[in-house]
Amino acid sequence: MRLWSWIILGAAALSLTVLDAGEAWAQRKPPYFASIAAGKARMRTGPGRNYPASWLYQREDLPIRVIDTYGEWRKVQDPDGTEGWMQVNLLSDARTAMVVGRIAELRAQPQFGARVTWRAAPGVVGRISRCRQGWCYFDVRGRGGYVEQSHIWGTDPNEVVP
């Protein structure tokens, strides 16, 4: 009987630790980048359900910049510069970016002379990782490569992303 008590106690402690680590990103100080976690997410004119919705986003993984916080609400900015408030549970800490400007060339290595593996049109959203020295690894549903950081929206200039 004691063994089961220890197992249950250990599982409860582990789940609380995982919950705390998962919510730690949402407690960060703005500004920081995040992404939309839900298939449908409403942006509101103020931090509460009593404020009218100004936008309905239907694009999971769209990158957003968190610029302010108020309780469980985050003031966000989308790639077009539109600002409003979203509940924190609609957001994710997954780092994503969107191609802006012109077609972006995804390269095999983070350098200009490297072979082009893919091309992504403006508006394409993908996950980013390994950003440094002006290049990010950009993955669009398993097709990835290194893209110049200046060709995507979702990172600060020369930001290092592990």
PDB file of C-alpha atoms in Angstrom:
ATOM      1  CA  MET A   1       0.000   0.000   0.000  1.00  0.00           C
ATOM      2  CA  ARG A   2       2.854   2.389   0.802  1.00  0.00           C
ATOM      3  CA  LEU A   3       4.400   1.867  -2.615  1.00  0.00           C
ATOM      4  CA  TRP A   4       1.231   3.113  -4.320  1.00  0.00           C
ATOM      5  CA  SER A   5       1.163   6.184  -2.087  1.00  0.00           C
ATOM      6  CA  TRP A   6       4.721   7.054  -3.100  1.00  0.00           C
ATOM      7  CA  ILE A   7       3.972   6.490  -6.782  1.00  0.00           C
ATOM      8  CA  ILE A   8       0.881   8.738  -6.666  1.00  0.00           C
ATOM      9  CA  LEU A   9       2.760  11.416  -4.722  1.00  0.00           C
ATOM     10  CA  GLY A  10       5.642  11.301  -7.215  1.00  0.00           C
ATOM     11  CA  ALA A  11       3.316  11.514 -10.210  1.00  0.00           C
ATOM     12  CA  ALA A  12       1.503  14.499  -8.688  1.00  0.00           C
ATOM     13  CA  ALA A  13       4.787  16.321  -8.030  1.00  0.00           C
ATOM     14  CA  LEU A  14       5.986  15.604 -11.554  1.00  0.00           C
ATOM     15  CA  SER A  15       2.762  16.883 -13.114  1.00  0.00           C
ATOM     16  CA  LEU A  16       2.980  20.115 -11.110  1.00  0.00           C
ATOM     17  CA  THR A  17       6.582  20.607 -12.230  1.00  0.00           C
ATOM     18  CA  VAL A  18       5.632  20.082 -15.887  1.00  0.00           C
ATOM     19  CA  LEU A  19       2.672  22.479 -15.513  1.00  0.00           C
ATOM     20  CA  ASP A  20       4.900  25.149 -13.952  1.00  0.00           C
ATOM     21  CA  ALA A  21       7.514  24.815 -16.708  1.00  0.00           C
ATOM     22  CA  GLY A  22       4.836  24.903 -19.408  1.00  0.00           C
ATOM     23  CA  GLU A  23       3.339  28.113 -18.064  1.00  0.00           C
ATOM     24  CA  ALA A  24       6.669  29.819 -17.341  1.00  0.00           C
ATOM     25  CA  TRP A  25       6.883  31.168 -20.905  1.00  0.00           C
ATOM     26  CA  ALA A  26       3.538  32.935 -20.424  1.00  0.00           C
ATOM     27  CA  GLN A  27       4.947  34.818 -17.429  1.00  0.00           C
ATOM     28  CA  ARG A  28       7.819  36.342 -19.419  1.00  0.00           C
ATOM     29  CA  LYS A  29       8.247  40.086 -19.611  1.00  0.00           C
ATOM     30  CA  PRO A  30       7.183  41.629 -22.925  1.00  0.00           C
ATOM     31  CA  PRO A  31       8.114  42.121 -25.630  1.00  0.00           C
ATOM     32  CA  TYR A  32       8.604  38.549 -26.826  1.00  0.00           C
ATOM     33  CA  PHE A  33       7.464  36.414 -29.745  1.00  0.00           C
ATOM     34  CA  ALA A  34       4.949  33.578 -29.486  1.00  0.00           C
ATOM     35  CA  SER A  35       2.409  31.999 -31.839  1.00  0.00           C
ATOM     36  CA  ILE A  36      -1.306  31.335 -32.016  1.00  0.00           C
ATOM     37  CA  ALA A  37      -2.032  27.873 -30.622  1.00  0.00           C
ATOM     38  CA  ALA A  38      -5.707  27.576 -31.550  1.00  0.00           C
ATOM     39  CA  GLY A  39      -7.336  26.977 -34.918  1.00  0.00           C
ATOM     40  CA  LYS A  40      -9.668  29.882 -34.116  1.00  0.00           C
ATOM     41  CA  ALA A  41      -8.563  32.740 -31.875  1.00  0.00           C
ATOM     42  CA  ARG A  42     -10.292  36.051 -31.256  1.00  0.00           C
ATOM     43  CA  MET A  43      -8.383  39.294 -30.852  1.00  0.00           C
ATOM     44  CA  ARG A  44     -10.278  41.746 -28.667  1.00  0.00           C
ATOM     45  CA  THR A  45     -10.118  45.516 -28.229  1.00  0.00           C
ATOM     46  CA  GLY A  46      -9.374  45.148 -24.501  1.00  0.00           C
ATOM     47  CA  PRO A  47      -8.252  42.589 -21.909  1.00  0.00           C
ATOM     48  CA  GLY A  48     -11.529  40.805 -21.200  1.00  0.00           C
ATOM     49  CA  ARG A  49     -14.394  38.881 -22.782  1.00  0.00           C
ATOM     50  CA  ASN A  50     -16.615  41.927 -22.336  1.00  0.00           C
ATOM     51  CA  TYR A  51     -14.585  43.796 -24.969  1.00  0.00           C
ATOM     52  CA  PRO A  52     -15.661  43.325 -28.597  1.00  0.00           C
ATOM     53  CA  ALA A  53     -13.688  41.043 -30.884  1.00  0.00           C
ATOM     54  CA  SER A  54     -11.796  42.940 -33.543  1.00  0.00           C
ATOM     55  CA  TRP A  55     -10.375  39.944 -35.453  1.00  0.00           C
ATOM     56  CA  LEU A  56     -10.925  36.211 -35.733  1.00  0.00           C
ATOM     57  CA  TYR A  57      -7.692  34.408 -36.578  1.00  0.00           C
ATOM     58  CA  GLN A  58      -8.088  31.020 -38.227  1.00  0.00           C
ATOM     59  CA  ARG A  59      -4.421  30.326 -38.753  1.00  0.00           C
ATOM     60  CA  GLU A  60      -2.759  28.172 -36.126  1.00  0.00           C
ATOM     61  CA  ASP A  61       0.993  28.865 -35.681  1.00  0.00           C
ATOM     62  CA  LEU A  62       0.726  32.466 -36.911  1.00  0.00           C
ATOM     63  CA  PRO A  63       3.574  34.350 -35.200  1.00  0.00           C
ATOM     64  CA  ILE A  64       2.645  37.199 -32.890  1.00  0.00           C
ATOM     65  CA  ARG A  65       4.601  39.608 -30.723  1.00  0.00           C
ATOM     66  CA  VAL A  66       3.435  39.968 -27.119  1.00  0.00           C
ATOM     67  CA  ILE A  67       3.793  43.645 -26.167  1.00  0.00           C
ATOM     68  CA  ASP A  68       1.919  43.880 -22.847  1.00  0.00           C
ATOM     69  CA  THR A  69       0.192  41.752 -20.208  1.00  0.00           C
ATOM     70  CA  TYR A  70      -2.837  42.121 -17.973  1.00  0.00           C
ATOM     71  CA  GLY A  71      -3.671  39.074 -15.853  1.00  0.00           C
ATOM     72  CA  GLU A  72      -4.433  36.185 -18.203  1.00  0.00           C
ATOM     73  CA  TRP A  73      -4.558  38.505 -21.222  1.00  0.00           C
ATOM     74  CA  ARG A  74      -1.769  39.431 -23.613  1.00  0.00           C
ATOM     75  CA  LYS A  75      -1.668  42.497 -25.838  1.00  0.00           C
ATOM     76  CA  VAL A  76      -0.305  41.220 -29.124  1.00  0.00           C
ATOM     77  CA  GLN A  77       0.780  42.506 -32.499  1.00  0.00           C
ATOM     78  CA  ASP A  78       0.354  40.413 -35.643  1.00  0.00           C
ATOM     79  CA  PRO A  79       2.645  40.461 -38.710  1.00  0.00           C
ATOM     80  CA  ASP A  80       0.544  43.235 -40.303  1.00  0.00           C
ATOM     81  CA  GLY A  81       0.959  45.463 -37.237  1.00  0.00           C
ATOM     82  CA  THR A  82      -2.594  45.006 -35.946  1.00  0.00           C
ATOM     83  CA  GLU A  83      -2.721  45.168 -32.146  1.00  0.00           C
ATOM     84  CA  GLY A  84      -5.267  43.770 -29.711  1.00  0.00           C
ATOM     85  CA  TRP A  85      -5.741  41.478 -26.734  1.00  0.00           C
ATOM     86  CA  MET A  86      -5.833  37.643 -26.605  1.00  0.00           C
ATOM     87  CA  GLN A  87      -6.213  35.177 -23.772  1.00  0.00           C
ATOM     88  CA  VAL A  88      -2.929  33.519 -22.882  1.00  0.00           C
ATOM     89  CA  ASN A  89      -4.404  30.021 -23.363  1.00  0.00           C
ATOM     90  CA  LEU A  90      -4.817  30.800 -27.099  1.00  0.00           C
ATOM     91  CA  LEU A  91      -1.064  31.324 -27.436  1.00  0.00           C
ATOM     92  CA  SER A  92       1.910  28.984 -27.593  1.00  0.00           C
ATOM     93  CA  ASP A  93       5.602  29.405 -26.912  1.00  0.00           C
ATOM     94  CA  ALA A  94       6.368  27.594 -30.202  1.00  0.00           C
ATOM     95  CA  ARG A  95       8.553  29.917 -32.264  1.00  0.00           C
ATOM     96  CA  THR A  96       7.181  30.473 -35.715  1.00  0.00           C
ATOM     97  CA  ALA A  97       7.796  33.053 -38.418  1.00  0.00           C
ATOM     98  CA  MET A  98       6.167  34.275 -41.599  1.00  0.00           C
ATOM     99  CA  VAL A  99       7.922  35.037 -44.879  1.00  0.00           C
ATOM    100  CA  VAL A 100       7.629  38.745 -45.696  1.00  0.00           C
ATOM    101  CA  GLY A 101       8.523  40.871 -48.684  1.00  0.00           C
ATOM    102  CA  ARG A 102       9.501  38.553 -51.493  1.00  0.00           C
ATOM    103  CA  ILE A 103      10.105  34.855 -52.103  1.00  0.00           C
ATOM    104  CA  ALA A 104      12.586  33.548 -49.541  1.00  0.00           C
ATOM    105  CA  GLU A 105      15.239  31.031 -50.508  1.00  0.00           C
ATOM    106  CA  LEU A 106      15.782  28.252 -47.972  1.00  0.00           C
ATOM    107  CA  ARG A 107      19.377  27.064 -48.106  1.00  0.00           C
ATOM    108  CA  ALA A 108      21.174  23.903 -47.040  1.00  0.00           C
ATOM    109  CA  GLN A 109      23.629  25.898 -44.906  1.00  0.00           C
ATOM    110  CA  PRO A 110      23.412  29.310 -43.215  1.00  0.00           C
ATOM    111  CA  GLN A 111      25.409  31.142 -45.887  1.00  0.00           C
ATOM    112  CA  PHE A 112      24.721  32.926 -49.172  1.00  0.00           C
ATOM    113  CA  GLY A 113      26.612  30.516 -51.422  1.00  0.00           C
ATOM    114  CA  ALA A 114      24.841  27.407 -50.094  1.00  0.00           C
ATOM    115  CA  ARG A 115      22.553  25.314 -52.279  1.00  0.00           C
ATOM    116  CA  VAL A 116      18.902  26.436 -52.368  1.00  0.00           C
ATOM    117  CA  THR A 117      16.735  23.554 -51.112  1.00  0.00           C
ATOM    118  CA  TRP A 118      13.298  25.229 -51.125  1.00  0.00           C
ATOM    119  CA  ARG A 119      11.620  28.528 -51.835  1.00  0.00           C
ATOM    120  CA  ALA A 120       8.795  30.001 -49.743  1.00  0.00           C
ATOM    121  CA  ALA A 121       6.346  32.663 -50.903  1.00  0.00           C
ATOM    122  CA  PRO A 122       5.379  35.694 -48.802  1.00  0.00           C
ATOM    123  CA  GLY A 123       2.794  34.703 -46.204  1.00  0.00           C
ATOM    124  CA  VAL A 124       4.125  31.179 -45.683  1.00  0.00           C
ATOM    125  CA  VAL A 125       4.359  30.314 -41.970  1.00  0.00           C
ATOM    126  CA  GLY A 126       6.859  27.848 -40.548  1.00  0.00           C
ATOM    127  CA  ARG A 127       8.610  26.910 -37.323  1.00  0.00           C
ATOM    128  CA  ILE A 128      11.971  28.478 -36.610  1.00  0.00           C
ATOM    129  CA  SER A 129      14.970  27.296 -34.656  1.00  0.00           C
ATOM    130  CA  ARG A 130      18.719  27.776 -34.527  1.00  0.00           C
ATOM    131  CA  CYS A 131      18.746  31.496 -35.306  1.00  0.00           C
ATOM    132  CA  ARG A 132      22.131  33.192 -35.169  1.00  0.00           C
ATOM    133  CA  GLN A 133      24.298  35.494 -37.196  1.00  0.00           C
ATOM    134  CA  GLY A 134      21.351  36.622 -39.324  1.00  0.00           C
ATOM    135  CA  TRP A 135      20.104  33.146 -40.321  1.00  0.00           C
ATOM    136  CA  CYS A 136      17.292  30.924 -38.980  1.00  0.00           C
ATOM    137  CA  TYR A 137      16.387  27.333 -39.677  1.00  0.00           C
ATOM    138  CA  PHE A 138      12.849  27.560 -41.101  1.00  0.00           C
ATOM    139  CA  ASP A 139      10.697  24.415 -41.306  1.00  0.00           C
ATOM    140  CA  VAL A 140       7.413  24.311 -43.211  1.00  0.00           C
ATOM    141  CA  ARG A 141       5.789  20.914 -42.572  1.00  0.00           C
ATOM    142  CA  GLY A 142       9.035  18.977 -42.859  1.00  0.00           C
ATOM    143  CA  ARG A 143      10.553  21.013 -45.676  1.00  0.00           C
ATOM    144  CA  GLY A 144      13.214  23.217 -44.230  1.00  0.00           C
ATOM    145  CA  GLY A 145      16.350  25.163 -44.700  1.00  0.00           C
ATOM    146  CA  TYR A 146      18.170  28.247 -43.550  1.00  0.00           C
ATOM    147  CA  VAL A 147      16.590  31.601 -44.379  1.00  0.00           C
ATOM    148  CA  GLU A 148      17.938  35.092 -43.915  1.00  0.00           C
ATOM    149  CA  GLN A 149      16.462  36.508 -40.740  1.00  0.00           C
ATOM    150  CA  SER A 150      15.571  39.741 -42.531  1.00  0.00           C
ATOM    151  CA  HIS A 151      13.150  37.810 -44.829  1.00  0.00           C
ATOM    152  CA  ILE A 152      10.897  36.586 -42.008  1.00  0.00           C
ATOM    153  CA  TRP A 153       8.693  38.183 -39.345  1.00  0.00           C
ATOM    154  CA  GLY A 154       8.868  36.446 -35.967  1.00  0.00           C
ATOM    155  CA  THR A 155      12.311  37.313 -34.637  1.00  0.00           C
ATOM    156  CA  ASP A 156      14.078  40.463 -33.668  1.00  0.00           C
ATOM    157  CA  PRO A 157      17.008  41.469 -35.930  1.00  0.00           C
ATOM    158  CA  ASN A 158      20.038  39.331 -35.076  1.00  0.00           C
ATOM    159  CA  GLU A 159      18.119  37.568 -32.263  1.00  0.00           C
ATOM    160  CA  VAL A 160      19.682  34.283 -31.191  1.00  0.00           C
ATOM    161  CA  VAL A 161      17.183  31.425 -30.898  1.00  0.00           C
ATOM    162  CA  PRO A 162      18.566  28.136 -29.505  1.00  0.00           C
TER     163      PRO A 162
END
